[in-house]
Structure formats: C-alpha cells, structure tokens
Amino acid sequence: MNKEIAIIGSGFSSLSAACHLAKSGYKVSVFEKNSTVGGRCRQFVKDGFTFDMGPSWYWMPDIFDKFFAEFGKKTSDYYQLDKLSPAYKIFFEDDTITIGDCMDKICVEFERIEPGSSIPLKKFIKTAQENYDIAINKVVLKPGLSPLELITPETVTRLDQFFKTISSEVRKRFKNPKLISTLEFPVLFLGAKPNKTPSFYSFMNFADFGLGTWHPKGGMYQIVLAMESLAKSLGVIFFTESTVSKINVEDKSAKSIVVNGQTKYFDVVLSGADYHHSETLLDQTYRQYSEKYWSKKTFAPSSLLFYVGFDTKIKNVEHHNLFFDTNFEKHAQDIYDHPKWPSEPLFYANFPSETDLTMAPKGCEAGFFLIPIAPGLEDTEALREDYFNIILSRLELRIGQKVRNNIIFKESFCVNDFISEYNSYKGNAYGMANTLLQTAFLRPNLKSKKIDNLYFTGQLTVPGPGVPPALISGKLVADLINKHHN
C-alpha cells in the first residue's frame, strides 16, 4: 500500500495516530512547528532543574498500558512508573486533606472530615468504577459520528446520568464543603464546571481514587520520548521546526501542504494541531466551522504557569498540591460565567522533586505553579507578576515557610504563549470542555465533511481533553483512515 500521510503537530494524539498508521503500513511524516516533539508536553531544563511545561498528572495508567500493548510493548520498556503515596494534598483555609494511594486511606480521611461519609463515598466510587468501565471500553472508543454511539446496553440503563450533573450527585451525598470540592475537582480536567458536567463523568473520580496518581521518573516528557522512539521504530519520520502554513485542496481532496514555504504532496492529511487553527490553513470554502461556531463553544480554561527554581526544600507539601483556600465557585464563575482575571484564584503547585530527585539539584526544589483562567484574557507581564505574588504569599502562609528569597529563577507561560507556541484558540490550555452539548458526536468531527482525505485529532475533537483521551483520539482517527483509505 505505502500511501503517504502527513501529520501536522506532534502532541499525544498525533504521536498515537502516527504509531497506529505506521503499523498499518502507511508512510508517515510528522511536521512539528517547535524544536521538540510532544506538542504541549514539553520540558524546560535550566540550572539542573527539570520542569514539565504542560501535563503533569499521570492518571488512567491502564490507557497507557493498552496503547503500548498494541505494539507488543510495555510502559516499563521505556520509563519507570511510580505510584505516588500520597496522591496529592489539598490546602483549605483552616485544614488540609491528604488523598492517600488507596481507598482505605481515603475513607479514613473522609471520616475525619465528615463522620459517616465513607459509606456514601464507597457507593459513589462503585458507580464511578462502573461508569469508567463503560466509558473506557465502550463509549470513548467510538468515533463520534452518530448519537447512536452513546446507546449501548450499558448506557441505556444510566441515561439519566447524562442529564444529571456531577455537582448535584456529589452534593446529594456529602455535606462538608471540603469533601464536595475534593470530589468535584477531577472533572476540572474535562474543562467545565461541575454543575455543567454530566454525572456520567464521575468515572474521573474512579480514575482518581480507584486507579491512583502516578509519576514517570524524569517527568511526563518521558512518555513523549517513549512514543517518539516507538514511532521511529515503526518507520515514522519527524520534522521539527517545520511550520505548516497551508493545506491545498483540489476537487474535494487535500493534495498537498506547504511546509516552511515548500509544497509537499501526500495521499492523506491529518492535523493534530489546534482544530480551529487547522481549519484556518484551508481556504474559507473548505472550512466546516465558522468563527461564530467557535465563539459560542465552551472552551476549557487557559492557564497562567510558573516554573520556579528554589535553592531550598519546600516544607509541608507533596508532589501534587491543590490550594483551595479561596472560594471554588467564585473562581469558576471568573472562568466560565463572567470571564475575567480571578480576584481570589485557586491554584495548583507541583513539586516533582519531592518524590523524584532527578528533577532538581540536591537540596533544591523544582516548583511548577498553575492558575486556571478564562481563555482569551489580556496577558501582560505586570499581570503575571501580580498573580505570582498573590500565590507565593498564599503558599508561604499555608506551609508556614518563607521561600521568596530562595528563588533562583522563575519563568512564566500564559495566554499569549499558548497562542504563539501552539496556535491555541484564545490561548486555551485544555481544548473544548466536555459539557452535555459538547460530548461525543456533538464535538468537532474527526473526518472533514468537506474534504475526502482530511482528518483531525486531539483535544477539540473526540473523546476530549486530557492525555489519555488524546491517546484514544489518535487511535480513533487512525481506524477511520484505515477504513476509508486502506
């Protein structure tokens, strides 16, 4: 066969698709505009410190296992994976909650906060596990072509869960606001407010409490290196610093792409770049979705990120830390309802050197901080500095340690960078939110409706945001291409 396929972008979905397509016999070329493969999963290394610039949570290890197993490989062939104990810590104004590495420990912690709460927790997680099995083995493996994909013998009995919300289900069972925030937190990975997310997505709670939080030694970029190595072994060719500026179409067929000013011809074109940006590479007549369409969609948040090298160890923290010491609902409103810079931001702090000594020099700490914000906000150095001071003061207050004078360096990344580095629509960080009206077949299509041999993959299409869904998205689109072009 040896048909030639061009893949635009080299994020997780593109890497997944490249491996599957090469295995099927296609000649695959991947074009990445930046200097390293991996899309948003990049690494920043400075003065002996190593930071994951994008994804930093390793959830759903079974999805990674399944991916590599399809090629006769195991994750352990490429990287060392450690289960974090505890998984993470949540800071509230007057207390902390530590999420252990198994349900027994988590139940003890829930009982400490709200006596009797472990009983509804076990029932909630049992349902979440059932949902996970259905979601991962049935629903997310569908290509999003028809509403009938959601109708399976398993989902028919729980259709109500697509019309109830996570928020209503959690609040029905738990009264303590700290426990409510803890259980509503995982769906933030899906990019929407808990009161707008179908309760079926409680499967994220099973991913959290049931499957645990893991860390690849050396950081999340090890997954990219593993997938790149696998792809190369299958014959995939990578071109970095290769910007695609145009997809040329003739007779409803994508004939070629323009890379760094040169025209290159292919039989099939697949874009794993931002979906909105990918369509701007086409002449207007071939675009499926208008600017009005995109502007009306609910996008997952953008982020203000900081990468900070400290010359001391940080006390009283874990590898992953959530600072929920301000109003959860208020910050959500500042992202989704009335988009503006948050007055009292929640934030996430990642200190990978707490468990992985390769991430920072001896006696030092690598600190990665993330504030979720609305996409499309004004982004200035002054605003970044103001917010860094806000979260650093809160960090110092909650951990009882002054660390401001221990900063060796800090770098930031925000809306403007998401746009310039990743061509991200409005500078979003996680793609399009998984709300009821943006689930499955209601998301942008994997296959162009206007061009016979043009396909899309990634977090704006099915299944949605997150690293494991991106791996699945790559497989789904590879299967579609095989079906139509093999």
Coordinates of N, CA, C and O in Angstrom, one line a residue, residues 50-115:
T50 N 14.4 20.4 36.2 CA 13.6 19.9 35.1 C 12.2 20.1 35.4 O 11.7 19.8 36.5
F51 N 11.5 20.7 34.4 CA 10.0 21.0 34.6 C 9.2 20.4 33.4 O 9.7 20.6 32.3
D52 N 8.1 19.8 33.7 CA 7.1 19.5 32.7 C 6.4 20.8 32.4 O 5.8 21.4 33.3
M53 N 6.4 21.3 31.2 CA 5.8 22.6 30.9 C 4.3 22.5 30.7 O 3.6 23.5 30.9
G54 N 3.8 21.3 30.4 CA 2.3 21.1 30.2 C 1.7 20.1 31.2 O 1.7 20.3 32.4
P55 N 1.2 19.0 30.7 CA 0.6 18.0 31.5 C 1.6 17.5 32.6 O 2.8 17.3 32.4
S56 N 1.0 17.4 33.8 CA 1.9 16.9 34.9 C 1.2 15.8 35.8 O 1.8 15.3 36.7
W57 N 0.0 15.5 35.5 CA -0.7 14.4 36.2 C -0.8 13.1 35.3 O -1.2 13.2 34.2
Y58 N -0.3 12.0 35.9 CA -0.4 10.7 35.2 C -1.5 9.9 35.8 O -1.4 9.3 36.8
W59 N -2.7 10.0 35.2 CA -3.9 9.3 35.6 C -4.2 8.2 34.5 O -3.7 8.3 33.4
M60 N -5.1 7.3 34.9 CA -5.5 6.2 34.0 C -4.3 5.4 33.4 O -4.2 5.4 32.1
P61 N -3.5 4.8 34.2 CA -2.4 4.1 33.7 C -2.7 3.0 32.8 O -1.9 2.6 31.9
D62 N -4.0 2.5 32.9 CA -4.4 1.4 32.0 C -4.5 1.8 30.6 O -4.2 1.0 29.7
I63 N -4.8 3.1 30.3 CA -4.8 3.6 28.9 C -3.4 3.6 28.3 O -3.3 3.2 27.1
F64 N -2.4 4.0 29.1 CA -1.1 4.0 28.6 C -0.6 2.5 28.3 O 0.0 2.2 27.3
D65 N -1.0 1.7 29.3 CA -0.6 0.2 29.1 C -1.2 -0.3 27.8 O -0.5 -1.1 27.1
K66 N -2.5 0.0 27.6 CA -3.2 -0.5 26.4 C -2.5 0.0 25.1 O -2.4 -0.7 24.1
F67 N -2.1 1.3 25.2 CA -1.5 1.8 24.0 C -0.3 1.1 23.6 O -0.1 0.6 22.5
F68 N 0.7 0.9 24.5 CA 1.9 0.3 24.2 C 1.7 -1.2 23.9 O 2.4 -1.8 23.1
A69 N 0.7 -1.8 24.6 CA 0.5 -3.3 24.4 C 0.1 -3.6 22.9 O 0.4 -4.6 22.4
E70 N -0.6 -2.6 22.3 CA -1.0 -2.8 20.9 C 0.2 -2.9 20.0 O 0.1 -3.4 18.8
F71 N 1.4 -2.6 20.5 CA 2.6 -2.7 19.7 C 3.6 -3.7 20.3 O 4.8 -3.7 20.0
G72 N 3.0 -4.6 21.2 CA 3.9 -5.6 21.8 C 4.8 -5.0 22.8 O 5.9 -5.6 23.1
K73 N 4.5 -3.8 23.4 CA 5.4 -3.2 24.3 C 4.8 -2.9 25.7 O 3.6 -3.1 25.8
K74 N 5.6 -2.6 26.6 CA 5.1 -2.2 28.0 C 5.6 -0.8 28.3 O 6.7 -0.4 27.8
T75 N 4.9 -0.1 29.2 CA 5.5 1.2 29.6 C 6.9 1.0 30.2 O 7.8 1.9 30.0
S76 N 7.1 -0.1 30.9 CA 8.4 -0.3 31.6 C 9.5 -0.5 30.6 O 10.7 -0.5 31.0
D77 N 9.2 -0.8 29.3 CA 10.2 -0.9 28.3 C 10.9 0.5 28.1 O 11.9 0.6 27.5
Y78 N 10.1 1.6 28.5 CA 10.6 2.9 28.2 C 10.8 3.8 29.4 O 11.7 4.7 29.3
Y79 N 10.0 3.7 30.4 CA 10.2 4.5 31.6 C 9.7 3.8 32.9 O 8.9 2.9 32.8
Q80 N 10.3 4.3 34.0 CA 9.9 3.8 35.3 C 8.7 4.6 35.8 O 8.7 5.8 35.8
L81 N 7.7 3.8 36.2 CA 6.5 4.5 36.7 C 6.3 4.2 38.2 O 6.3 3.0 38.6
D82 N 6.1 5.2 39.0 CA 5.9 5.1 40.4 C 4.6 5.6 40.8 O 4.1 6.7 40.4
K83 N 3.9 4.8 41.7 CA 2.6 5.3 42.3 C 2.9 6.3 43.4 O 3.7 5.9 44.3
L84 N 2.3 7.4 43.4 CA 2.5 8.4 44.4 C 1.8 8.1 45.7 O 0.6 7.8 45.6
S85 N 2.4 8.2 46.8 CA 1.8 8.0 48.1 C 2.3 9.1 49.1 O 3.4 9.1 49.5
P86 N 1.4 10.0 49.4 CA 0.0 10.2 49.0 C -0.1 10.7 47.5 O 0.9 11.1 47.0
A87 N -1.3 10.6 47.0 CA -1.5 11.0 45.6 C -1.4 12.5 45.5 O -0.7 13.0 44.6
Y88 N -2.0 13.2 46.4 CA -1.9 14.7 46.4 C -2.5 15.3 47.7 O -3.1 14.5 48.5
K89 N -2.3 16.6 47.9 CA -2.7 17.2 49.1 C -3.6 18.5 48.8 O -3.2 19.1 47.8
I90 N -4.6 18.7 49.5 CA -5.5 19.9 49.2 C -5.4 20.8 50.4 O -5.7 20.4 51.6
F91 N -5.1 22.0 50.2 CA -5.0 23.0 51.2 C -6.3 23.9 51.3 O -6.7 24.4 50.2
F92 N -6.9 23.9 52.4 CA -8.1 24.7 52.6 C -7.7 25.9 53.6 O -6.5 25.8 54.1
E93 N -8.6 26.8 53.9 CA -8.2 27.9 54.7 C -7.9 27.4 56.1 O -7.0 28.0 56.8
D94 N -8.6 26.4 56.6 CA -8.4 26.0 58.0 C -8.0 24.6 58.2 O -8.0 24.0 59.3
D95 N -7.6 23.9 57.1 CA -7.3 22.5 57.2 C -6.7 22.0 55.9 O -6.6 22.7 54.9
T96 N -6.1 20.8 55.9 CA -5.7 20.1 54.7 C -6.3 18.7 54.6 O -6.6 18.1 55.6
I97 N -6.5 18.3 53.4 CA -7.0 16.9 53.1 C -5.9 16.2 52.3 O -5.4 16.8 51.3
T98 N -5.5 15.0 52.8 CA -4.5 14.3 52.1 C -5.1 13.1 51.4 O -5.8 12.3 52.1
I99 N -5.0 13.0 50.1 CA -5.6 11.8 49.4 C -4.6 10.7 49.3 O -3.5 10.9 48.6
G100 N -4.8 9.6 50.0 CA -3.9 8.5 50.0 C -3.8 7.7 48.7 O -4.5 8.1 47.7
D101 N -3.1 6.7 48.7 CA -2.9 5.9 47.5 C -3.8 4.7 47.4 O -3.6 3.8 46.5
C102 N -4.8 4.6 48.3 CA -5.8 3.5 48.2 C -7.1 4.0 48.9 O -7.1 4.9 49.7
M103 N -8.2 3.3 48.6 CA -9.5 3.7 49.1 C -9.6 3.6 50.6 O -10.2 4.4 51.2
D104 N -8.9 2.7 51.2 CA -8.9 2.6 52.7 C -8.4 3.8 53.3 O -9.0 4.4 54.3
K105 N -7.3 4.3 52.9 CA -6.7 5.6 53.4 C -7.6 6.8 53.1 O -7.8 7.7 54.0
I106 N -8.2 6.8 51.9 CA -9.1 7.9 51.6 C -10.3 7.9 52.5 O -10.8 9.0 52.9
C107 N -10.9 6.7 52.7 CA -12.1 6.6 53.6 C -11.8 7.1 55.0 O -12.6 7.8 55.6
V108 N -10.6 6.8 55.5 CA -10.2 7.3 56.9 C -10.2 8.8 56.9 O -10.7 9.4 57.8
E109 N -9.6 9.4 55.8 CA -9.6 10.9 55.7 C -10.9 11.5 55.6 O -11.2 12.5 56.2
F110 N -11.8 10.9 54.8 CA -13.2 11.4 54.7 C -13.9 11.3 56.0 O -14.6 12.2 56.4
E111 N -13.7 10.2 56.8 CA -14.4 10.1 58.1 C -13.9 11.1 59.1 O -14.6 11.6 59.9
R112 N -12.6 11.5 59.0 CA -12.1 12.5 59.8 C -12.8 13.9 59.6 O -13.1 14.6 60.5
I113 N -13.1 14.1 58.3 CA -13.7 15.4 58.0 C -15.2 15.4 58.2 O -15.8 16.3 58.8
E114 N -15.8 14.3 57.8 CA -17.3 14.2 58.0 C -17.6 12.7 58.4 O -17.7 11.8 57.6
P115 N -17.9 12.5 59.7 CA -18.1 11.2 60.2 C -19.3 10.5 59.4 O -20.3 11.1 59.2

